[in-house]
CSV table of C-alpha atoms (C1' of nucleotides) in Angstrom, one decimal:
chain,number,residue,atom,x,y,z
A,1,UNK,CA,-43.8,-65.4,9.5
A,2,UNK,CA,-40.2,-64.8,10.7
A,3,UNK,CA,-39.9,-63.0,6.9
A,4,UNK,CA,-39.1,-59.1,7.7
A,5,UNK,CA,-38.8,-57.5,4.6
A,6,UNK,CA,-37.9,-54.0,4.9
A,7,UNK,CA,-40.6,-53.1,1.2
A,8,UNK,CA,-43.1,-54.8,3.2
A,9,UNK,CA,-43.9,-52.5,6.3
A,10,UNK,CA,-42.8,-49.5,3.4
A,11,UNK,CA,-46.1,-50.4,1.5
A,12,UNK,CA,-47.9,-51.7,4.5
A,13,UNK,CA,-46.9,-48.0,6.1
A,14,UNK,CA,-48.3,-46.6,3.3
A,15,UNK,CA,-51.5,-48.5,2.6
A,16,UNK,CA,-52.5,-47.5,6.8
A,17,UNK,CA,-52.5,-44.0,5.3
A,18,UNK,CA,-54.9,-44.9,2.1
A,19,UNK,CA,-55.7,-47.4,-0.9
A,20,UNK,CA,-53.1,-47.3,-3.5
A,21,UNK,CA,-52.0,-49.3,-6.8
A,22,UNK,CA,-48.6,-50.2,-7.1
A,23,UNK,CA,-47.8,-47.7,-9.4
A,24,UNK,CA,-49.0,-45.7,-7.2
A,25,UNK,CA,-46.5,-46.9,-4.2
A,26,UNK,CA,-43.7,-46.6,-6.3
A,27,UNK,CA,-44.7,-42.9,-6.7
A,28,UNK,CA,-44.7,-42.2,-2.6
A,29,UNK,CA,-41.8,-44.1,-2.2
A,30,UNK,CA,-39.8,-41.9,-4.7
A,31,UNK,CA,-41.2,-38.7,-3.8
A,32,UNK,CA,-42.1,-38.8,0.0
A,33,UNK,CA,-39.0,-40.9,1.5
A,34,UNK,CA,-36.6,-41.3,-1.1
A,35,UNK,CA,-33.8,-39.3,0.3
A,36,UNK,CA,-33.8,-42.0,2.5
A,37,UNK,CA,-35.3,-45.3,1.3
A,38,UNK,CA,-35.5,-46.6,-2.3
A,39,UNK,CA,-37.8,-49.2,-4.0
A,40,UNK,CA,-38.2,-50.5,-7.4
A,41,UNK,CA,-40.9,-52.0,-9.5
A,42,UNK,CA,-39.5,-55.5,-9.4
A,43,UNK,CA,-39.8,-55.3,-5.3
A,44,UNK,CA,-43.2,-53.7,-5.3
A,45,UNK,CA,-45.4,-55.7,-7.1
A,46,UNK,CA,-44.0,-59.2,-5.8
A,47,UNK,CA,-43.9,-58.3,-1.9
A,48,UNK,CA,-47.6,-56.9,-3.4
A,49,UNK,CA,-48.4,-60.8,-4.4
A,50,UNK,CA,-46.8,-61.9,-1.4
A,51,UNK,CA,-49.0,-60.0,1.2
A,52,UNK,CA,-52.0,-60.5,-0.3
A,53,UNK,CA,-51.4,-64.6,-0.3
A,54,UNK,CA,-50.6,-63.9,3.4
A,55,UNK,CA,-53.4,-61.7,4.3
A,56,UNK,CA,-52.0,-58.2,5.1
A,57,UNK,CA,-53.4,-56.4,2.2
A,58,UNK,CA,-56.7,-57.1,-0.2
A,59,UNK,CA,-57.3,-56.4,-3.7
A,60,UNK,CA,-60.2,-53.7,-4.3
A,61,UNK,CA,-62.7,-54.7,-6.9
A,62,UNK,CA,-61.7,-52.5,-9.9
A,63,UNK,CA,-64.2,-49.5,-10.4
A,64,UNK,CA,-63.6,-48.6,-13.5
A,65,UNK,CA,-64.7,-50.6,-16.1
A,66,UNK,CA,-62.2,-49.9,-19.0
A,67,UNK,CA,-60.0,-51.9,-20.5
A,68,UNK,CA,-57.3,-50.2,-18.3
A,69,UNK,CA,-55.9,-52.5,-15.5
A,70,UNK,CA,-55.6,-51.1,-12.0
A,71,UNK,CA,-55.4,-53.1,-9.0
A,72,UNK,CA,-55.6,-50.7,-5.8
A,73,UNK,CA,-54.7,-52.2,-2.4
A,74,UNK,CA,-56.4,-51.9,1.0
A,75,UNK,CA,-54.6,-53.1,4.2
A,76,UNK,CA,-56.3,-55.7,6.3
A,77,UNK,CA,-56.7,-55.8,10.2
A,78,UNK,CA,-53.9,-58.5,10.0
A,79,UNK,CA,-51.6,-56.2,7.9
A,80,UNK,CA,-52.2,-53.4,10.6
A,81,UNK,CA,-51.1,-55.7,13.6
A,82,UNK,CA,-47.3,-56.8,11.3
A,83,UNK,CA,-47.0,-52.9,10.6
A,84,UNK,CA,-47.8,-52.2,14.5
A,85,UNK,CA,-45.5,-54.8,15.8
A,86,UNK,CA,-42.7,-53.8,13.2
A,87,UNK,CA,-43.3,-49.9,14.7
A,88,UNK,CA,-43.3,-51.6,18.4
A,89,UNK,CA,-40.3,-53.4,17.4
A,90,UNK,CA,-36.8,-52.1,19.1
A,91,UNK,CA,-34.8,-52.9,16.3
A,92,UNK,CA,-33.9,-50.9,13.5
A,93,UNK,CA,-31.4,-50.8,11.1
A,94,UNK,CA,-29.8,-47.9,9.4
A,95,UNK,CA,-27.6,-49.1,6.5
A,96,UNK,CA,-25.8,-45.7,5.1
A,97,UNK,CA,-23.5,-46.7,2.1
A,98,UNK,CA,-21.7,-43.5,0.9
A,99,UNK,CA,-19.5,-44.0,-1.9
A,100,UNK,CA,-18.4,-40.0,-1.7
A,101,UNK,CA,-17.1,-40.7,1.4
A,102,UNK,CA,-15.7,-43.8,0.6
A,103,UNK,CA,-13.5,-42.3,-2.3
A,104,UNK,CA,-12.5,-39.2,-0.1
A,105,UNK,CA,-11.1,-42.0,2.3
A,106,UNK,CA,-9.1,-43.2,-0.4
A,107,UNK,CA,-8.2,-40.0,-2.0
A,108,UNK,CA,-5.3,-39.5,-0.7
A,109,UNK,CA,-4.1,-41.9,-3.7
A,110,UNK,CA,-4.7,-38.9,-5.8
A,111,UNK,CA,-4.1,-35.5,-6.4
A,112,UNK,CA,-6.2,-33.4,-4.1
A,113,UNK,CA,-8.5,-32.0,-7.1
A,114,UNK,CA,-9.8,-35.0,-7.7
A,115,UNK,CA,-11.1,-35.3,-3.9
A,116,UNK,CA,-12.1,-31.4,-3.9
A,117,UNK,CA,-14.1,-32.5,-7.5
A,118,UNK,CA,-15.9,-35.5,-5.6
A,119,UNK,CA,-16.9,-33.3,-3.0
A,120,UNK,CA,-18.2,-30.0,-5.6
A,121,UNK,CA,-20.2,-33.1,-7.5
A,122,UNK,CA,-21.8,-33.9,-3.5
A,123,UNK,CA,-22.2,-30.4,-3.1
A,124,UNK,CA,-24.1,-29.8,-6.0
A,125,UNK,CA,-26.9,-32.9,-5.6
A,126,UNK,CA,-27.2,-32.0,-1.5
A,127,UNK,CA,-28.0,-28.3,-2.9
A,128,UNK,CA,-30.2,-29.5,-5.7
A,129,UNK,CA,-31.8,-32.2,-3.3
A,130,UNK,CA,-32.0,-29.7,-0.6
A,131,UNK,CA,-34.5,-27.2,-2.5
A,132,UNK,CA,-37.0,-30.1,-2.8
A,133,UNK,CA,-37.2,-30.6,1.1
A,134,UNK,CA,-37.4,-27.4,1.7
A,135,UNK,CA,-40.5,-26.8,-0.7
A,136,UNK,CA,-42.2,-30.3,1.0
A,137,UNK,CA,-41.3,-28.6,4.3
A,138,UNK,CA,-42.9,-25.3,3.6
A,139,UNK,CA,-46.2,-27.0,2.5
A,140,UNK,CA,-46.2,-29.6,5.9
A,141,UNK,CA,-45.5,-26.7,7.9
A,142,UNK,CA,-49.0,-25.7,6.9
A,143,UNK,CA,-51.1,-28.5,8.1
A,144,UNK,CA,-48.8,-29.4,11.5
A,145,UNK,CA,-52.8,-30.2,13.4
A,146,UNK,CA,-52.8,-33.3,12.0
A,147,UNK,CA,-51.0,-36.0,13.7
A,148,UNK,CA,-49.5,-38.0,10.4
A,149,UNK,CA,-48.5,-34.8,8.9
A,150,UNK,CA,-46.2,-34.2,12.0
A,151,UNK,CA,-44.7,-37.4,11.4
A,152,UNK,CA,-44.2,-36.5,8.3
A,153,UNK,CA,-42.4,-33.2,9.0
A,154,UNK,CA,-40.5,-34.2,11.1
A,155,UNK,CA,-38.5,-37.0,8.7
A,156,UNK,CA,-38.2,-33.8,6.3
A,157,UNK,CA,-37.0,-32.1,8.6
A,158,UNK,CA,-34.2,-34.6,9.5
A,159,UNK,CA,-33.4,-34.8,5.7
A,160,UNK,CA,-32.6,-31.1,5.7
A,161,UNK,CA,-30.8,-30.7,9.2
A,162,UNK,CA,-28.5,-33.1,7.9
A,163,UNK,CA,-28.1,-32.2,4.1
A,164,UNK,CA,-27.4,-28.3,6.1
A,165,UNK,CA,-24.7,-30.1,8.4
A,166,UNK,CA,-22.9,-31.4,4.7
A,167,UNK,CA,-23.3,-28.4,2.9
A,168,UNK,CA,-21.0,-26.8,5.7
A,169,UNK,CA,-19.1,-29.7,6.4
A,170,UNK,CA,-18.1,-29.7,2.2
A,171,UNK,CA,-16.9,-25.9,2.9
A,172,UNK,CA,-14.4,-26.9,5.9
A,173,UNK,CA,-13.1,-29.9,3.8
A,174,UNK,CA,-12.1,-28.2,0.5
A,175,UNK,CA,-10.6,-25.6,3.0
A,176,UNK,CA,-8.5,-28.0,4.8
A,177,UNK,CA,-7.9,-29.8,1.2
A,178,UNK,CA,-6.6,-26.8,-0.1
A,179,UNK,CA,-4.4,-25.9,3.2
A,180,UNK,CA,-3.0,-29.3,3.8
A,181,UNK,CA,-2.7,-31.1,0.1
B,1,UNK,CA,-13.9,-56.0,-16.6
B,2,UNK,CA,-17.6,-54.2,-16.8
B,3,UNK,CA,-18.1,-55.5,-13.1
B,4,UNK,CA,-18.1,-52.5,-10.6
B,5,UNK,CA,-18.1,-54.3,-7.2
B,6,UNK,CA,-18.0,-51.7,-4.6
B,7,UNK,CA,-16.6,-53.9,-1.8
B,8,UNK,CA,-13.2,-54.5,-4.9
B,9,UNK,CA,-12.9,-50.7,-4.5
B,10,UNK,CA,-12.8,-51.0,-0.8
B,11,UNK,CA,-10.2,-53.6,-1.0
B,12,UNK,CA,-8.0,-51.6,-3.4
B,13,UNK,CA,-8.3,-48.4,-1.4
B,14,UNK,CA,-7.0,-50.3,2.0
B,15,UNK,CA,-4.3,-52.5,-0.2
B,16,UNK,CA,-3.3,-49.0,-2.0
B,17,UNK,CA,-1.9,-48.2,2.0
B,18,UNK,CA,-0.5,-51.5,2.8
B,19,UNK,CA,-0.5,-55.5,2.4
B,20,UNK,CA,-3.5,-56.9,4.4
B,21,UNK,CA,-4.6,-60.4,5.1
B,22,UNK,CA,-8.6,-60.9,4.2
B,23,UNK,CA,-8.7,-60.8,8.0
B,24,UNK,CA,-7.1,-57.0,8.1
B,25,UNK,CA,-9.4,-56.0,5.8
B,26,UNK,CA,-12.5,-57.0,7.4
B,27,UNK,CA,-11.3,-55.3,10.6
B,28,UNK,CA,-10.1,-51.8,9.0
B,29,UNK,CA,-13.8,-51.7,7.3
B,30,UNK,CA,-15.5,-52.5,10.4
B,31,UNK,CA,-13.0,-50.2,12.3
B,32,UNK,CA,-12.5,-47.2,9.7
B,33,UNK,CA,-15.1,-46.8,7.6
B,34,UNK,CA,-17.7,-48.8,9.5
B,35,UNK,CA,-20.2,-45.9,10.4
B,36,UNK,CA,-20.6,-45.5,6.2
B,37,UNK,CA,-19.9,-48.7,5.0
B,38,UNK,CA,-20.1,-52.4,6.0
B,39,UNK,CA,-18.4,-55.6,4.4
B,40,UNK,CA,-18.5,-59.5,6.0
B,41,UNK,CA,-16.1,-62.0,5.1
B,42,UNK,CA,-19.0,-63.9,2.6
B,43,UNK,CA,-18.2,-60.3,0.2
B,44,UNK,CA,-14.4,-60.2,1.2
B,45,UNK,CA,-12.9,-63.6,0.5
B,46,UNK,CA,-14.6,-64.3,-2.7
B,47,UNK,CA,-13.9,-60.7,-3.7
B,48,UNK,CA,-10.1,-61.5,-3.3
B,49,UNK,CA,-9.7,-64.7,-5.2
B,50,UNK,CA,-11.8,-62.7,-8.0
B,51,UNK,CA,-9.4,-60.5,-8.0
B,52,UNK,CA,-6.1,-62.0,-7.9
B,53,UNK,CA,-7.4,-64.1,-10.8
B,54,UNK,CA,-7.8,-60.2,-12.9
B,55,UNK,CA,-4.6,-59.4,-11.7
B,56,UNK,CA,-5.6,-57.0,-9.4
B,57,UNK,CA,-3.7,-58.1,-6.5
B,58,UNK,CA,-1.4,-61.0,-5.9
B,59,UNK,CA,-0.9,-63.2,-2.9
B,60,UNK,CA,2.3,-62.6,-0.8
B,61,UNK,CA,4.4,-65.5,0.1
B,62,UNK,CA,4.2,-66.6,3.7
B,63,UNK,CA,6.9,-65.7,5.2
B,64,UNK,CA,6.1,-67.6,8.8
B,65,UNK,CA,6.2,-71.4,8.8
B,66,UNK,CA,4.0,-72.2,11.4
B,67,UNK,CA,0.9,-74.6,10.5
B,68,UNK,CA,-1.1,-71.0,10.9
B,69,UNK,CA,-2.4,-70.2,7.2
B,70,UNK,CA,-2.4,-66.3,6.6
B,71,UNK,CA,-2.4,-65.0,3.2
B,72,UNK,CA,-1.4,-61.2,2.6
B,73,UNK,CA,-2.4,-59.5,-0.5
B,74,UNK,CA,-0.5,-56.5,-2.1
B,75,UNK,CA,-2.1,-54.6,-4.8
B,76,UNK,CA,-0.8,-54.6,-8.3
B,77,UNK,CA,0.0,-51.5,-10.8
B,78,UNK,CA,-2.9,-52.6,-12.6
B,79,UNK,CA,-5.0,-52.7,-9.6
B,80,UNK,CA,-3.7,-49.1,-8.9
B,81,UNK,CA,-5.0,-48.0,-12.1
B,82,UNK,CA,-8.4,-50.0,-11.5
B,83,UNK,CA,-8.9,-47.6,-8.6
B,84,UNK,CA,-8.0,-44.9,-9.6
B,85,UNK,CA,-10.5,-44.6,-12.4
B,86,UNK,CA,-13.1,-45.4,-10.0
B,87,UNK,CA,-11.7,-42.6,-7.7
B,88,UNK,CA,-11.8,-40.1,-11.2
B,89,UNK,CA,-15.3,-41.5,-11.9
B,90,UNK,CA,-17.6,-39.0,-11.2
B,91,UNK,CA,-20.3,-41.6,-10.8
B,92,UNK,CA,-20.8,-41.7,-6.5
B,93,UNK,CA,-24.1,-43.2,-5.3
B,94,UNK,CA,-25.0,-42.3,-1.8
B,95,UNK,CA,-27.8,-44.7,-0.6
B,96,UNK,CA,-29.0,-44.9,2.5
B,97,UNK,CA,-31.5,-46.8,4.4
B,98,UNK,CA,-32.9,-45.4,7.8
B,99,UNK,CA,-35.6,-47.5,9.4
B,100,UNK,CA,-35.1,-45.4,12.3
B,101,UNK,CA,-36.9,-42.8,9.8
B,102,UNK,CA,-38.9,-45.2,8.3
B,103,UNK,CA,-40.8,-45.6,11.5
B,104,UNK,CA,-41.2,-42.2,11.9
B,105,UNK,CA,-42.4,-41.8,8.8
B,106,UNK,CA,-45.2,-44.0,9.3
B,107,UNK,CA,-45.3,-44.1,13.3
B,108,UNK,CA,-49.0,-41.7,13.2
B,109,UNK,CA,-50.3,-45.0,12.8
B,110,UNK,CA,-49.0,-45.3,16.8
B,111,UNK,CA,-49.3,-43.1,20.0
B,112,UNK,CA,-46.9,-40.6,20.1
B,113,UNK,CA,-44.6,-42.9,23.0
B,114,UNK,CA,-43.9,-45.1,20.2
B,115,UNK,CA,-42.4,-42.9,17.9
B,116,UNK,CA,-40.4,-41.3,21.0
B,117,UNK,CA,-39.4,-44.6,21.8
B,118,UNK,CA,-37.9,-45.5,18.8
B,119,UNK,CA,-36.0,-41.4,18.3
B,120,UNK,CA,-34.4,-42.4,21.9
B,121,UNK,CA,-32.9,-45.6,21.1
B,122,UNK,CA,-31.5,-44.2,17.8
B,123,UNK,CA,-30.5,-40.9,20.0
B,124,UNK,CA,-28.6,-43.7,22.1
B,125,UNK,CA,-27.1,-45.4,19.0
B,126,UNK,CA,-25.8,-42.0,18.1
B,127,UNK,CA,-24.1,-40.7,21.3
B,128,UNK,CA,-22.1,-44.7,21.9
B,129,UNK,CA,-20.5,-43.5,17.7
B,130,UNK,CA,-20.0,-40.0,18.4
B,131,UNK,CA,-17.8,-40.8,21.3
B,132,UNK,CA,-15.6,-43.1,19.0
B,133,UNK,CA,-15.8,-41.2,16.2
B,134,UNK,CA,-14.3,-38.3,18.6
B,135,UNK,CA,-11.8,-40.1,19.6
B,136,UNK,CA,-10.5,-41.1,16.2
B,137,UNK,CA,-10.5,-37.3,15.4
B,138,UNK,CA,-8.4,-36.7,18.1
B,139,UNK,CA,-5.5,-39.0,17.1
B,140,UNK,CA,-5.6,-37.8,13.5
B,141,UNK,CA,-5.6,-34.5,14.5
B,142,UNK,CA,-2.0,-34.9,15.7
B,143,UNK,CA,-1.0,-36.3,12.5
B,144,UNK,CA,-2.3,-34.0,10.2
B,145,UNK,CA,0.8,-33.3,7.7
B,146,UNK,CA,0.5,-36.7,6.1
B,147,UNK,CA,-2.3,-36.2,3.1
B,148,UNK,CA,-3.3,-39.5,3.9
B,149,UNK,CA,-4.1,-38.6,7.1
B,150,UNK,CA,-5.8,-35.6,5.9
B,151,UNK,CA,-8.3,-37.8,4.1
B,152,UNK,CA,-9.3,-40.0,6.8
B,153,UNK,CA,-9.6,-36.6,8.9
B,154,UNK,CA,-12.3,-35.3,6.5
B,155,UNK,CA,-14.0,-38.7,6.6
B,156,UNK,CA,-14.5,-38.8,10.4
B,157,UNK,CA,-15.2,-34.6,10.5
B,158,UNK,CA,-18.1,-35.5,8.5
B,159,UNK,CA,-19.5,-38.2,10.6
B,160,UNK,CA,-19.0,-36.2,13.7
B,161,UNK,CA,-21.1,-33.2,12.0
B,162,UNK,CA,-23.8,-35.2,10.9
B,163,UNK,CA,-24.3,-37.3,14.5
B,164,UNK,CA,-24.2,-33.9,16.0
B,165,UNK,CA,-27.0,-32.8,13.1
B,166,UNK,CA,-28.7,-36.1,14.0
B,167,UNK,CA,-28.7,-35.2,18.1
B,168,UNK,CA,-29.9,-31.8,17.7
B,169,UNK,CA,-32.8,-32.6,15.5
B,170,UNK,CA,-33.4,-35.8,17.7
B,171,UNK,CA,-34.2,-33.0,21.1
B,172,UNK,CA,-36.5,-31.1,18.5
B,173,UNK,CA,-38.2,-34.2,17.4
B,174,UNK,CA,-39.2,-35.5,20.7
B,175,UNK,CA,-40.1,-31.8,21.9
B,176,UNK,CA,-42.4,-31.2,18.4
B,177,UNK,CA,-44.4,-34.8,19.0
B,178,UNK,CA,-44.8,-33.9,22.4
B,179,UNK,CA,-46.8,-30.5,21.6
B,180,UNK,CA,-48.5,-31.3,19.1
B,181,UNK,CA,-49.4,-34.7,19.1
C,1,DA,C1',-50.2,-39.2,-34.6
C,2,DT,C1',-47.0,-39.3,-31.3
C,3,DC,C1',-45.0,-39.1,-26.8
C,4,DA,C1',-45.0,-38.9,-21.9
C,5,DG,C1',-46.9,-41.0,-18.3
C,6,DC,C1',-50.0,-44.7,-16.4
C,7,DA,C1',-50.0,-49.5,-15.2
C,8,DT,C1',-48.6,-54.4,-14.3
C,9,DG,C1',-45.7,-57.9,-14.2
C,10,DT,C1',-41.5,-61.4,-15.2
C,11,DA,C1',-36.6,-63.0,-15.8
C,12,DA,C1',-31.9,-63.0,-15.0
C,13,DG,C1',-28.5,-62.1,-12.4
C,14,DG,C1',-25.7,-59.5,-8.9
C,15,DC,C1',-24.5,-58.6,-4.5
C,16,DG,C1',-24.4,-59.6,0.0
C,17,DT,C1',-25.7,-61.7,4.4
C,18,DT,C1',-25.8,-65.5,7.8
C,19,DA,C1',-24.6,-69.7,9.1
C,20,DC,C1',-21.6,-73.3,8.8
C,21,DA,C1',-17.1,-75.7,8.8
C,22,DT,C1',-12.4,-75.9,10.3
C,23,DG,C1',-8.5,-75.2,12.9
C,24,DA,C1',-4.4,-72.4,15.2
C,25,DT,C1',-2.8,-69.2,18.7
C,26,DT,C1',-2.6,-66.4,22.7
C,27,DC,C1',-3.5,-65.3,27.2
C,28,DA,C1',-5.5,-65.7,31.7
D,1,DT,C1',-7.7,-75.8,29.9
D,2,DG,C1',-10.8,-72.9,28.2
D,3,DA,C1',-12.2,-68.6,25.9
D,4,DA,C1',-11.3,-65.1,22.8
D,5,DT,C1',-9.3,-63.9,18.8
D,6,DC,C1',-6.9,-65.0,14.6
D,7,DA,C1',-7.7,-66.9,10.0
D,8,DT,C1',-9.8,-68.8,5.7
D,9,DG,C1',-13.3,-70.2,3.2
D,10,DT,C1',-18.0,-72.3,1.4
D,11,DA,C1',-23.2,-72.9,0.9
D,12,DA,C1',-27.7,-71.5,1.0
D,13,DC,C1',-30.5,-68.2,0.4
D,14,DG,C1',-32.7,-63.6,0.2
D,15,DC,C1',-33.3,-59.3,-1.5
D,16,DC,C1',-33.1,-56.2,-4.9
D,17,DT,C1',-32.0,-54.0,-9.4
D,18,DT,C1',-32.1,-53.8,-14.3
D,19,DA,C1',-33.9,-54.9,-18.3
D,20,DC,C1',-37.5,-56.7,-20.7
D,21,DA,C1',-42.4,-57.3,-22.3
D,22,DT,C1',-46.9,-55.4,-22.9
D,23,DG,C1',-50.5,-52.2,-23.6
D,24,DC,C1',-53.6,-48.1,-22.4
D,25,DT,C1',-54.6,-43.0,-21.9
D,26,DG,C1',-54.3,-38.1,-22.3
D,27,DA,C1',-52.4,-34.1,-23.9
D,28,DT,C1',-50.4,-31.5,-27.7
DNA sequence: ATCAGCATGTAAGGCGTTACATGATTCA
DNA sequence: TGAATCATGTAACGCCTTACATGCTGAT
């Protein structure tokens, strides 16, 4: 297929777990892993179209009769083995584009509030962001005997070892800002 | 001008230090900023021609005769002023994309040697940048009076904490999918 | 009745990568 | 003399976002 769209394996990944509509992927993809991965509307639903042409994923027969359209998706033995041999795969690419830092490297064009404000506005959304993991964490911390769940702690986890490490790391740098500017 | 090209930004902030050739660029963002931000020569080249045509920059005559064509770009007052309303903009978007935690995410699908697997390699990834990122620190460390300096000092400080957030939680990872999955 | 949220999709366009094309220079 | 690096640029293409278009449902 040589085509390795990063959306795909996202909603493949979550279909292995269960049946969802595309609304509903959209959903999981903002709440459960967007601190670190992001996906809009006009990826879902094509790379949706896509993988069902290919075989990876079926359309359910919609239950409920009402006029209401919703299309949930179920993942096919197929789709399991391209999700497998992604997870197999050695490769893996982690793409960080932080324009916070990018301006603090080029701050020095400035006067030094404007970095120290840069880093205040970080501050706050790491602070604001951190709250959330920390609520998914306490609720994961809960269920840690099943084997997904785990998984799933543990990428929380990552999120707020590292939003901790910038919250301290924003301290030292307004410090040295203020001592060295 | 509407257009907010992040990779013009880039440009600005490494012409706002000094006249570089398209080629300099490329090698300062792959050198200096290249464990936050990334750039190829497809983004670079057309982003300078875009830009000298805004008046942005301007092309430096060249100076050496040979046959050798090597264009140096200086940045303009009115590029100055571009960039520094970016750098005032409190706008920042931070987005990153981690397939290492992608697969973790998702790996329950796998046996537990998968997901280890894949937490190694990126441990690996991790310890090869620390060492370089240490090693910048150490030479800005020395030169730490120029506010300049100061700034790319931050910038590096924070990718050293964060890879040593990363290794720490990469030990408790493997340790947590060994006991309990 | 109205508004937020559920639900699907398309269209236009931006941004960026990879691969290609070309050639000079430096150093072993 | 051959390889690595310097140096500029284009072409094709892929992925994704934003905005648009449409309509239902449930709660207040």
């Amino acid at each position: 297929m040589g085509k390795d769209r990063k959306i795909d394996m996202v909603i493949l990944g979550l279909l292995s777990h269960e049946d969802l509509t595309g609304y509903d992927i959209k959903k999981q993809i903002d709440e459960a892993i967007g601190f670190f991965w992001k996906g809009s509307f006009g990826s879902i639903y094509p790379a949706l179209s896509d993988m069902e042409k290919n075989g990876f994923i079926k359309k359910l027969p919609d239950k409920n009769s009402s006029g209401r359209e919703k299309i949930k998706y179920r993942i096919t033995k197929q789709g399991k083995e391209v999700l497998a041999d992604w997870l197999k795969d050695e490769q893996a690419s982690n793409d960080l584009k932080y324009e916070t830092l990018l301006k603090l490297y080029f701050g020095g064009a400035e006067k030094k509030e404007v970095s120290i404000h840069n880093i205040e506005l970080f501050e706050k959304q790491i602070k604001s962001d951190l709250q959330i993991l920390k609520f998914y964490q306490s609720n994961l911390e809960k269920v840690l005997d099943n084997k997904e769940h785990v998984h799933y702690y543990l990428t929380v986890t990552f999120g707020i070892d590292t939003y901790e490490a910038y919250l301290k790391w924003c301290s030292k740098a307004k410090k040295l800002l203020n001592e060295k500017c």
